[in-house]
XYZ file of N, CA, C and O in Angstrom:
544
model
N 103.907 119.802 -9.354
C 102.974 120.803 -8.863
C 102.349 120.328 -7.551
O 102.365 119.138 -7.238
N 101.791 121.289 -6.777
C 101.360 120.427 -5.676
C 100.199 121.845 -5.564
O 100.218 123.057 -5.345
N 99.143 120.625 -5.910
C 97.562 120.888 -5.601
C 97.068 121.220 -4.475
O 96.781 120.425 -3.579
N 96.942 122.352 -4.441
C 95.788 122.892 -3.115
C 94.670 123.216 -3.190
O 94.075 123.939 -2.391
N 94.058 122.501 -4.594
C 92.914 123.156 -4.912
C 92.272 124.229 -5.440
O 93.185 124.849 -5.985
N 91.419 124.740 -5.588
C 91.189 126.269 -6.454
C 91.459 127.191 -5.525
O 90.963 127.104 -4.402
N 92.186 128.075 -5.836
C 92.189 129.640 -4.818
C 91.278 130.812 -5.386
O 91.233 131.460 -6.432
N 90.405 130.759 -3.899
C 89.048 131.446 -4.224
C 89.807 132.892 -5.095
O 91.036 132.939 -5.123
N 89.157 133.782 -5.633
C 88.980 135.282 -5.813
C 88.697 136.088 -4.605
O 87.568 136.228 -4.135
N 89.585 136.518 -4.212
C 89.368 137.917 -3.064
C 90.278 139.060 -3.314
O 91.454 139.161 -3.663
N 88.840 140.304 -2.860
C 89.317 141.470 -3.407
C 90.515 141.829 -2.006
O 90.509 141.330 -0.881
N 91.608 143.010 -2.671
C 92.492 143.582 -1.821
C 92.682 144.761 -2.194
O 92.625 145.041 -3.391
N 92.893 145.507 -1.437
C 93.487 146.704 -1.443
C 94.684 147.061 -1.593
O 95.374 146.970 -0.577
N 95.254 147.500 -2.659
C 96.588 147.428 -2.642
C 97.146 149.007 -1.973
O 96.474 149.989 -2.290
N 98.280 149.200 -1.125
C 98.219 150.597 -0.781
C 99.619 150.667 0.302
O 99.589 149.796 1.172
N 100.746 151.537 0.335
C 101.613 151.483 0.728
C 101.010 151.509 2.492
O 100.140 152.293 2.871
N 101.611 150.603 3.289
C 101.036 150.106 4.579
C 102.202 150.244 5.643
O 103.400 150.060 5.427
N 101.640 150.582 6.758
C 102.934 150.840 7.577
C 103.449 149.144 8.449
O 104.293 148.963 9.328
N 102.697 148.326 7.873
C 103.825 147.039 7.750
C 104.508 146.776 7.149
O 104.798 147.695 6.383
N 105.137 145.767 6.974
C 106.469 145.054 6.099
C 107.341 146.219 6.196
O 107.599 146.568 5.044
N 107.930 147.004 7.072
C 108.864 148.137 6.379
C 110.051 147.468 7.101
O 110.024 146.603 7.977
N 111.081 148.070 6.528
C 112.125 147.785 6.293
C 112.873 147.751 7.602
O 113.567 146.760 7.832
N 112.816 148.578 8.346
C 113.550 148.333 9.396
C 112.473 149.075 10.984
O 113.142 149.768 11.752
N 111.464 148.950 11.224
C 110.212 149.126 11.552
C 110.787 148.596 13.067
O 111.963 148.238 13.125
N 109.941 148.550 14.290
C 110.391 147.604 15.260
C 109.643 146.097 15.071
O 110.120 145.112 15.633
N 108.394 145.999 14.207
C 108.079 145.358 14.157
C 107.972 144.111 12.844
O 107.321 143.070 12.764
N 108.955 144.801 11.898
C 109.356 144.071 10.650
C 110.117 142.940 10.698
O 110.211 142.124 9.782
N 110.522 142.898 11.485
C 111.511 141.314 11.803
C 110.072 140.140 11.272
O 109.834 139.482 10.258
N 109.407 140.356 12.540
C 107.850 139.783 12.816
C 107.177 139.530 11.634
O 107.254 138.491 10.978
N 106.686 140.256 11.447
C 105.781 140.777 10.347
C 106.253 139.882 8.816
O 105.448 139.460 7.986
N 107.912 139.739 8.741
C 108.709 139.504 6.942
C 108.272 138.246 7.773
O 107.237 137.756 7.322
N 108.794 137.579 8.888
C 108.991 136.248 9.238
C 107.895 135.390 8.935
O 107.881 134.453 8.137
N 106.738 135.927 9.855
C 105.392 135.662 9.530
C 104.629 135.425 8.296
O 103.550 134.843 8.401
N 105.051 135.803 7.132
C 104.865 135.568 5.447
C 104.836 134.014 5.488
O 103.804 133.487 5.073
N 105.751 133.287 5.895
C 106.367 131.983 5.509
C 105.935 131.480 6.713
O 106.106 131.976 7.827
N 105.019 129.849 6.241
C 104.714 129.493 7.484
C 105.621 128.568 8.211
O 106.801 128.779 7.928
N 105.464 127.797 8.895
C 106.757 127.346 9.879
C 107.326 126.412 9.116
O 106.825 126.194 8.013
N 108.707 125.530 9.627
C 109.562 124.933 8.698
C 110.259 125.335 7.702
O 110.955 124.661 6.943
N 110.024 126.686 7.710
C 110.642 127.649 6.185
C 109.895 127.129 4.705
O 110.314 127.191 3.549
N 108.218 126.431 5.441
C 107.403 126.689 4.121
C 107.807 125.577 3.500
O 107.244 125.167 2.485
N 108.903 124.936 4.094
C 108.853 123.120 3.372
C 107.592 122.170 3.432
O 106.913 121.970 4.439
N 107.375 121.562 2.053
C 106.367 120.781 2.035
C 106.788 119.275 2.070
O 107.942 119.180 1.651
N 106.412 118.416 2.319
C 106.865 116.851 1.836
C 105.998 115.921 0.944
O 104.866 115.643 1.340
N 106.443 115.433 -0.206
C 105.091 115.055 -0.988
C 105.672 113.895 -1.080
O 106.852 113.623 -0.859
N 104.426 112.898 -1.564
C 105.221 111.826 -1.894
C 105.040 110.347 -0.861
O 104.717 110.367 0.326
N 105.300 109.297 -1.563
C 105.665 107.971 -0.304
C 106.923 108.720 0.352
O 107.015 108.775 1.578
N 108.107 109.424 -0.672
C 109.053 109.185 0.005
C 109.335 110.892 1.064
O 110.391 111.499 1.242
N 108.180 111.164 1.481
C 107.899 112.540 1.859
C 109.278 113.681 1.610
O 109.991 114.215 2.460
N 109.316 113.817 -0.250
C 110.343 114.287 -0.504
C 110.344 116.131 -0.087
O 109.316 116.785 -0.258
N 111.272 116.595 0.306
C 111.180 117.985 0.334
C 111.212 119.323 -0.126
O 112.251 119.980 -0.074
N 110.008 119.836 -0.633
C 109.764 121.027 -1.515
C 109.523 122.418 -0.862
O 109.102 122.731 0.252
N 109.936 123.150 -1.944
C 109.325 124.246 -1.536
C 108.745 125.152 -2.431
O 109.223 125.686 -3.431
N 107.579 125.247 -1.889
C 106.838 125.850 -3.031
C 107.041 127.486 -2.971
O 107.090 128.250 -2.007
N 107.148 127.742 -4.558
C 107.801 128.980 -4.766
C 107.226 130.257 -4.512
O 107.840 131.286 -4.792
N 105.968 130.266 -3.945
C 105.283 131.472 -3.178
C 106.550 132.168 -1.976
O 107.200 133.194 -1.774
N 106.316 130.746 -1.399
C 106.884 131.096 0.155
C 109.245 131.398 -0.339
O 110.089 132.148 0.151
N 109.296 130.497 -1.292
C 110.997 130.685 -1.683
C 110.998 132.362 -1.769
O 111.871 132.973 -1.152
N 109.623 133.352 -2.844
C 109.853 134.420 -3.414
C 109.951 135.368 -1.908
O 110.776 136.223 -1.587
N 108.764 134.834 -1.167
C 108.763 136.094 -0.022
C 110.077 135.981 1.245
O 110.613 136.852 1.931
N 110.261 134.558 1.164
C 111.593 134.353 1.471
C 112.964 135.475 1.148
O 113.776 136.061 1.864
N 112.681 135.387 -0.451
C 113.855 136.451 -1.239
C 113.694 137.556 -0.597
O 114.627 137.969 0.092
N 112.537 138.242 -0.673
C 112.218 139.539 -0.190
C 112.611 139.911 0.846
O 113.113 141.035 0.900
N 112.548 139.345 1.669
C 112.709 139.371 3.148
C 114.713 139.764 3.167
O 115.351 140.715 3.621
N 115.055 138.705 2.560
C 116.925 138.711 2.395
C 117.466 140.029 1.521
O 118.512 140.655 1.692
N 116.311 140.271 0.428
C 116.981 141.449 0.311
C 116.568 142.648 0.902
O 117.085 143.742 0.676
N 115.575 142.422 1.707
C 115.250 143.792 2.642
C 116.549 143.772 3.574
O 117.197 144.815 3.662
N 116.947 142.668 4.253
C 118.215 142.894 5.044
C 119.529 143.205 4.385
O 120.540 143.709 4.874
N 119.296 142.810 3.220
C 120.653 143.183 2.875
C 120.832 144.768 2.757
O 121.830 145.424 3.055
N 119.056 145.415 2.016
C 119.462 146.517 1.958
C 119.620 147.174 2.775
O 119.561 148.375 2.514
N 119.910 146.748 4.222
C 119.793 147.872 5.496
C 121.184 147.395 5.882
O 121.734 148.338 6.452
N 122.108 146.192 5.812
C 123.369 145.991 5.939
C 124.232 146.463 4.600
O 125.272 145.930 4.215
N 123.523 147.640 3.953
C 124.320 148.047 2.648
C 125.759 148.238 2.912
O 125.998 148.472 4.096
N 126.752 148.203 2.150
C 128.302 147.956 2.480
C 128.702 147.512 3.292
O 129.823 147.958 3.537
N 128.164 146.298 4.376
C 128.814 145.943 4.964
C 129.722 144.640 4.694
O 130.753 144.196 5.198
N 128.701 144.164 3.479
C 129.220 142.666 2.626
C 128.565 142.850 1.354
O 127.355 142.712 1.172
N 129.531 143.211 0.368
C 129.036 144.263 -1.289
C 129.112 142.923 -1.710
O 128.473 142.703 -2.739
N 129.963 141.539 -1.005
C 129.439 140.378 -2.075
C 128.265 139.434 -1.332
O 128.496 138.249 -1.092
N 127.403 139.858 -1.102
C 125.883 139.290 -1.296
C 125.689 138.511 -2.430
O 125.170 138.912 -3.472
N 126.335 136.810 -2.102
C 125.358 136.331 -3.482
C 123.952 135.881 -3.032
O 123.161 135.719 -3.961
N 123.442 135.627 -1.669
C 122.380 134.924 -1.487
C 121.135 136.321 -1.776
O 119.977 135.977 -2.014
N 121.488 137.882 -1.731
C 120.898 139.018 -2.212
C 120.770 139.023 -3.902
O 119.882 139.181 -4.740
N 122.214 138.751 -3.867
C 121.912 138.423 -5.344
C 121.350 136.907 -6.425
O 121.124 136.862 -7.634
N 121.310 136.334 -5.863
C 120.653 135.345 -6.082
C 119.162 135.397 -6.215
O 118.562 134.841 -7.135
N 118.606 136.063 -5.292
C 117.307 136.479 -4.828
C 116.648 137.494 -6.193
O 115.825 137.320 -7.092
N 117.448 138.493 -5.782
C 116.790 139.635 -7.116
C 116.999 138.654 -8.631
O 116.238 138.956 -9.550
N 117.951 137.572 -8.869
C 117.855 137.103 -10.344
C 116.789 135.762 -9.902
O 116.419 135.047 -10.833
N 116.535 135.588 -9.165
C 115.651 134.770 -8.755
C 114.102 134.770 -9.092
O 113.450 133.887 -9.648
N 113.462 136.674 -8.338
C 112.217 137.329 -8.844
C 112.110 138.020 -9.885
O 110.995 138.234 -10.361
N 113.161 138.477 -10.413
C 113.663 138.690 -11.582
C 112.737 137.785 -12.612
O 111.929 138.352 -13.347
N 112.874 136.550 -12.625
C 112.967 135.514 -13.569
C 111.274 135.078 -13.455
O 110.505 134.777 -14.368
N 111.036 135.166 -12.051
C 109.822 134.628 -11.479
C 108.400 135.791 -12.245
O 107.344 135.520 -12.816
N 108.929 136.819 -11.957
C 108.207 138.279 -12.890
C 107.944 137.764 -14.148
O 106.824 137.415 -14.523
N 109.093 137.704 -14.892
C 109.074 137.060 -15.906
C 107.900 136.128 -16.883
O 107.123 136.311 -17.820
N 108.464 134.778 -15.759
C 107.527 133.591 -16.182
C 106.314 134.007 -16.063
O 105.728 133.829 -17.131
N 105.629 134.493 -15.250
C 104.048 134.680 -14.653
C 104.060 136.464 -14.592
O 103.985 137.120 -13.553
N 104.157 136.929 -15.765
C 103.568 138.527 -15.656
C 102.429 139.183 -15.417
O 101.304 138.764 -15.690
N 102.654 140.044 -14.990
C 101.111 141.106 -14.346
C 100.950 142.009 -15.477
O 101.634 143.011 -15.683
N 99.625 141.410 -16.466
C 99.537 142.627 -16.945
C 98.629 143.885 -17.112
O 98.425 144.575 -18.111
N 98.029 144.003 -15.540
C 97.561 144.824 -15.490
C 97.952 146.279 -15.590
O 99.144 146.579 -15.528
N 96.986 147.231 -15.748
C 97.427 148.433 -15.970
C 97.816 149.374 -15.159
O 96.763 149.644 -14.581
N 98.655 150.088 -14.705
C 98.822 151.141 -13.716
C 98.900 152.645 -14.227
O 99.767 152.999 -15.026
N 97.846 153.590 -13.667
C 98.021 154.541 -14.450
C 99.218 155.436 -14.112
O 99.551 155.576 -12.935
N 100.002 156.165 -15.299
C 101.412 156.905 -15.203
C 100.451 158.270 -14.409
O 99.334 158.614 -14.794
N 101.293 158.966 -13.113
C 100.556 159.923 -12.707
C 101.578 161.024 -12.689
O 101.246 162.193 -12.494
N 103.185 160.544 -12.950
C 103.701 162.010 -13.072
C 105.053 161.102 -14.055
O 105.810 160.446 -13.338
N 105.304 161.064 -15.367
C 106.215 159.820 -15.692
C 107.901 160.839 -15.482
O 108.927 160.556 -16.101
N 107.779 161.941 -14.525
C 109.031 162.382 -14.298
C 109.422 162.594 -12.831
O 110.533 163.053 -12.563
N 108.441 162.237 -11.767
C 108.674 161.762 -10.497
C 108.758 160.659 -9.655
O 108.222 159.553 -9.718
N 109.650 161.238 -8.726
C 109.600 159.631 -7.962
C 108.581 158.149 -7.516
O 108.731 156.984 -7.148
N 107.594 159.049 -7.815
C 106.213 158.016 -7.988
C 105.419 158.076 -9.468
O 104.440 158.753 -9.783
N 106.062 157.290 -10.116
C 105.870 158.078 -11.615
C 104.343 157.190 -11.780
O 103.364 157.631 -12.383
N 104.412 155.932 -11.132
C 102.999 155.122 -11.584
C 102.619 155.305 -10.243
O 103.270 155.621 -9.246
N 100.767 154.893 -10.521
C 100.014 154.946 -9.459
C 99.512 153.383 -9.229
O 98.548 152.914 -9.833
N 100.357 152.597 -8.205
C 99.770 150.889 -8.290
C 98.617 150.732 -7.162
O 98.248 149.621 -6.780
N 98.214 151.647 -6.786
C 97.497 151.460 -5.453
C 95.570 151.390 -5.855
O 95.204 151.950 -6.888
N 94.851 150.909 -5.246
C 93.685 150.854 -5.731
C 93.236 149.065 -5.320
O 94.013 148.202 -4.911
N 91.998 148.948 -5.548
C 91.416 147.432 -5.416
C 91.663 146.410 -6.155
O 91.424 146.698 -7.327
N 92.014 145.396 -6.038
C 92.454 144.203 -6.679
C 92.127 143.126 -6.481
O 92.459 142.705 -5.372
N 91.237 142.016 -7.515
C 90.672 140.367 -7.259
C 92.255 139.754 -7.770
O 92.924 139.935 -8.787
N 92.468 138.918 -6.465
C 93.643 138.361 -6.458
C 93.241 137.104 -5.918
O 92.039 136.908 -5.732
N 94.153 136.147 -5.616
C 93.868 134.486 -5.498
C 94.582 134.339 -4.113
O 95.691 134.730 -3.748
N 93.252 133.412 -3.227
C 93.421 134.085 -1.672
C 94.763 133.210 -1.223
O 94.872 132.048 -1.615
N 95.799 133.835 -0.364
C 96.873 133.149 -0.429
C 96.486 132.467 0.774
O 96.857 131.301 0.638
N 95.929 132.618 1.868
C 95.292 132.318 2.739
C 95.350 130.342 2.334
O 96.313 129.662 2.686
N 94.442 129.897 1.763
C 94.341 128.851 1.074
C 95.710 128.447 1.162
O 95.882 127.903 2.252
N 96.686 128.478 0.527
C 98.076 128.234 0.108
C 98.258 127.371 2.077
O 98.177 126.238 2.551
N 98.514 128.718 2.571
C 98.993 128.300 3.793
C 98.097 127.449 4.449
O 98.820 126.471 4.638
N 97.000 127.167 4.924
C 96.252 126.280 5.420
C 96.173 124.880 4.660
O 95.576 123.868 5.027
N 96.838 125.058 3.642
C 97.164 123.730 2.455
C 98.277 123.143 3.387
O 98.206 122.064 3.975
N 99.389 124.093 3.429
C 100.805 123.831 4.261
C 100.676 123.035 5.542
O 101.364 122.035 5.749
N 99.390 123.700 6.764
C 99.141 123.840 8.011
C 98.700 122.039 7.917
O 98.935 121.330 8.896
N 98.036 121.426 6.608
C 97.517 120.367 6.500
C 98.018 119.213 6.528
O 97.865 118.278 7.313
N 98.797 119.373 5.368
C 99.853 118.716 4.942
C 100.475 118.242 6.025
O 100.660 117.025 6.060
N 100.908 119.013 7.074
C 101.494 118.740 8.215
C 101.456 117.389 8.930
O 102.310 116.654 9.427
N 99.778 117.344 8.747
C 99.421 116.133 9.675
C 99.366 114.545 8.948
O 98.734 113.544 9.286
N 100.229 114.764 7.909
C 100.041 113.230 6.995
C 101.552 112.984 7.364
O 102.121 111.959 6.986
């Protein structure tokens, strides 16, 4: 495990945003920017061994399968796409959300409503842990 200390409580808004989109002019930027530099490798250790902590691996995934889904048929064998989805897949899994979302139409395309305020654990922290680390 690698300790960064407590991650405060801060509220968010959760709400479909005209960042992160998929093929945006400014989404390249924006997915890249998730993960801080080095691709989010940490080094712990005397023998400053190399990790990566699985925040930054998941948004990593995300990011690969957002491209894949915009290079759809161009390479149907995607294992590093597929790797990814059995990857968060699994990650869902281990650490579930079980908060509630209310059903607002359970026969349309937006059948749940996930949007609304949320105390979440500031990721902020995470990365300035990373930014630190740096200098040992």
């Amino acid at each position: 495990m690698w300790d960064v200390g407590a991650l405060p409580s801060v509220s968010m808004f959760v709400e479909n945003s005209r960042h992160y989109g998929l093929d945006s002019p400014d989404a390249n930027t924006e997915w890249a920017a998730l993960v801080p530099s080095e691709d989010g490798i940490i080094h712990i250790g005397p023998g400053k061994t190399p990790l990566l902590p699985a925040v930054f691996h998941q948004l990593k995934c995300l990011d690969i399968i957002r491209k894949a889904y915009l290079t759809e048929g161009t390479d149907g064998n995607n294992s590093l796409a597929r790797h990814c989805l059995n990857y968060l897949r699994q990650s869902l899994l281990c650490r579930p959300d079980l908060r509630l979302e209310p059903v607002v139409d359970p026969f349309g395309p937006h059948a749940v409503q996930p949007y609304g305020r949320r105390t979440c654990q500031d990721w902020r922290v995470v990365h300035k842990a990373f930014e630190d680390q740096k200098d040992f």
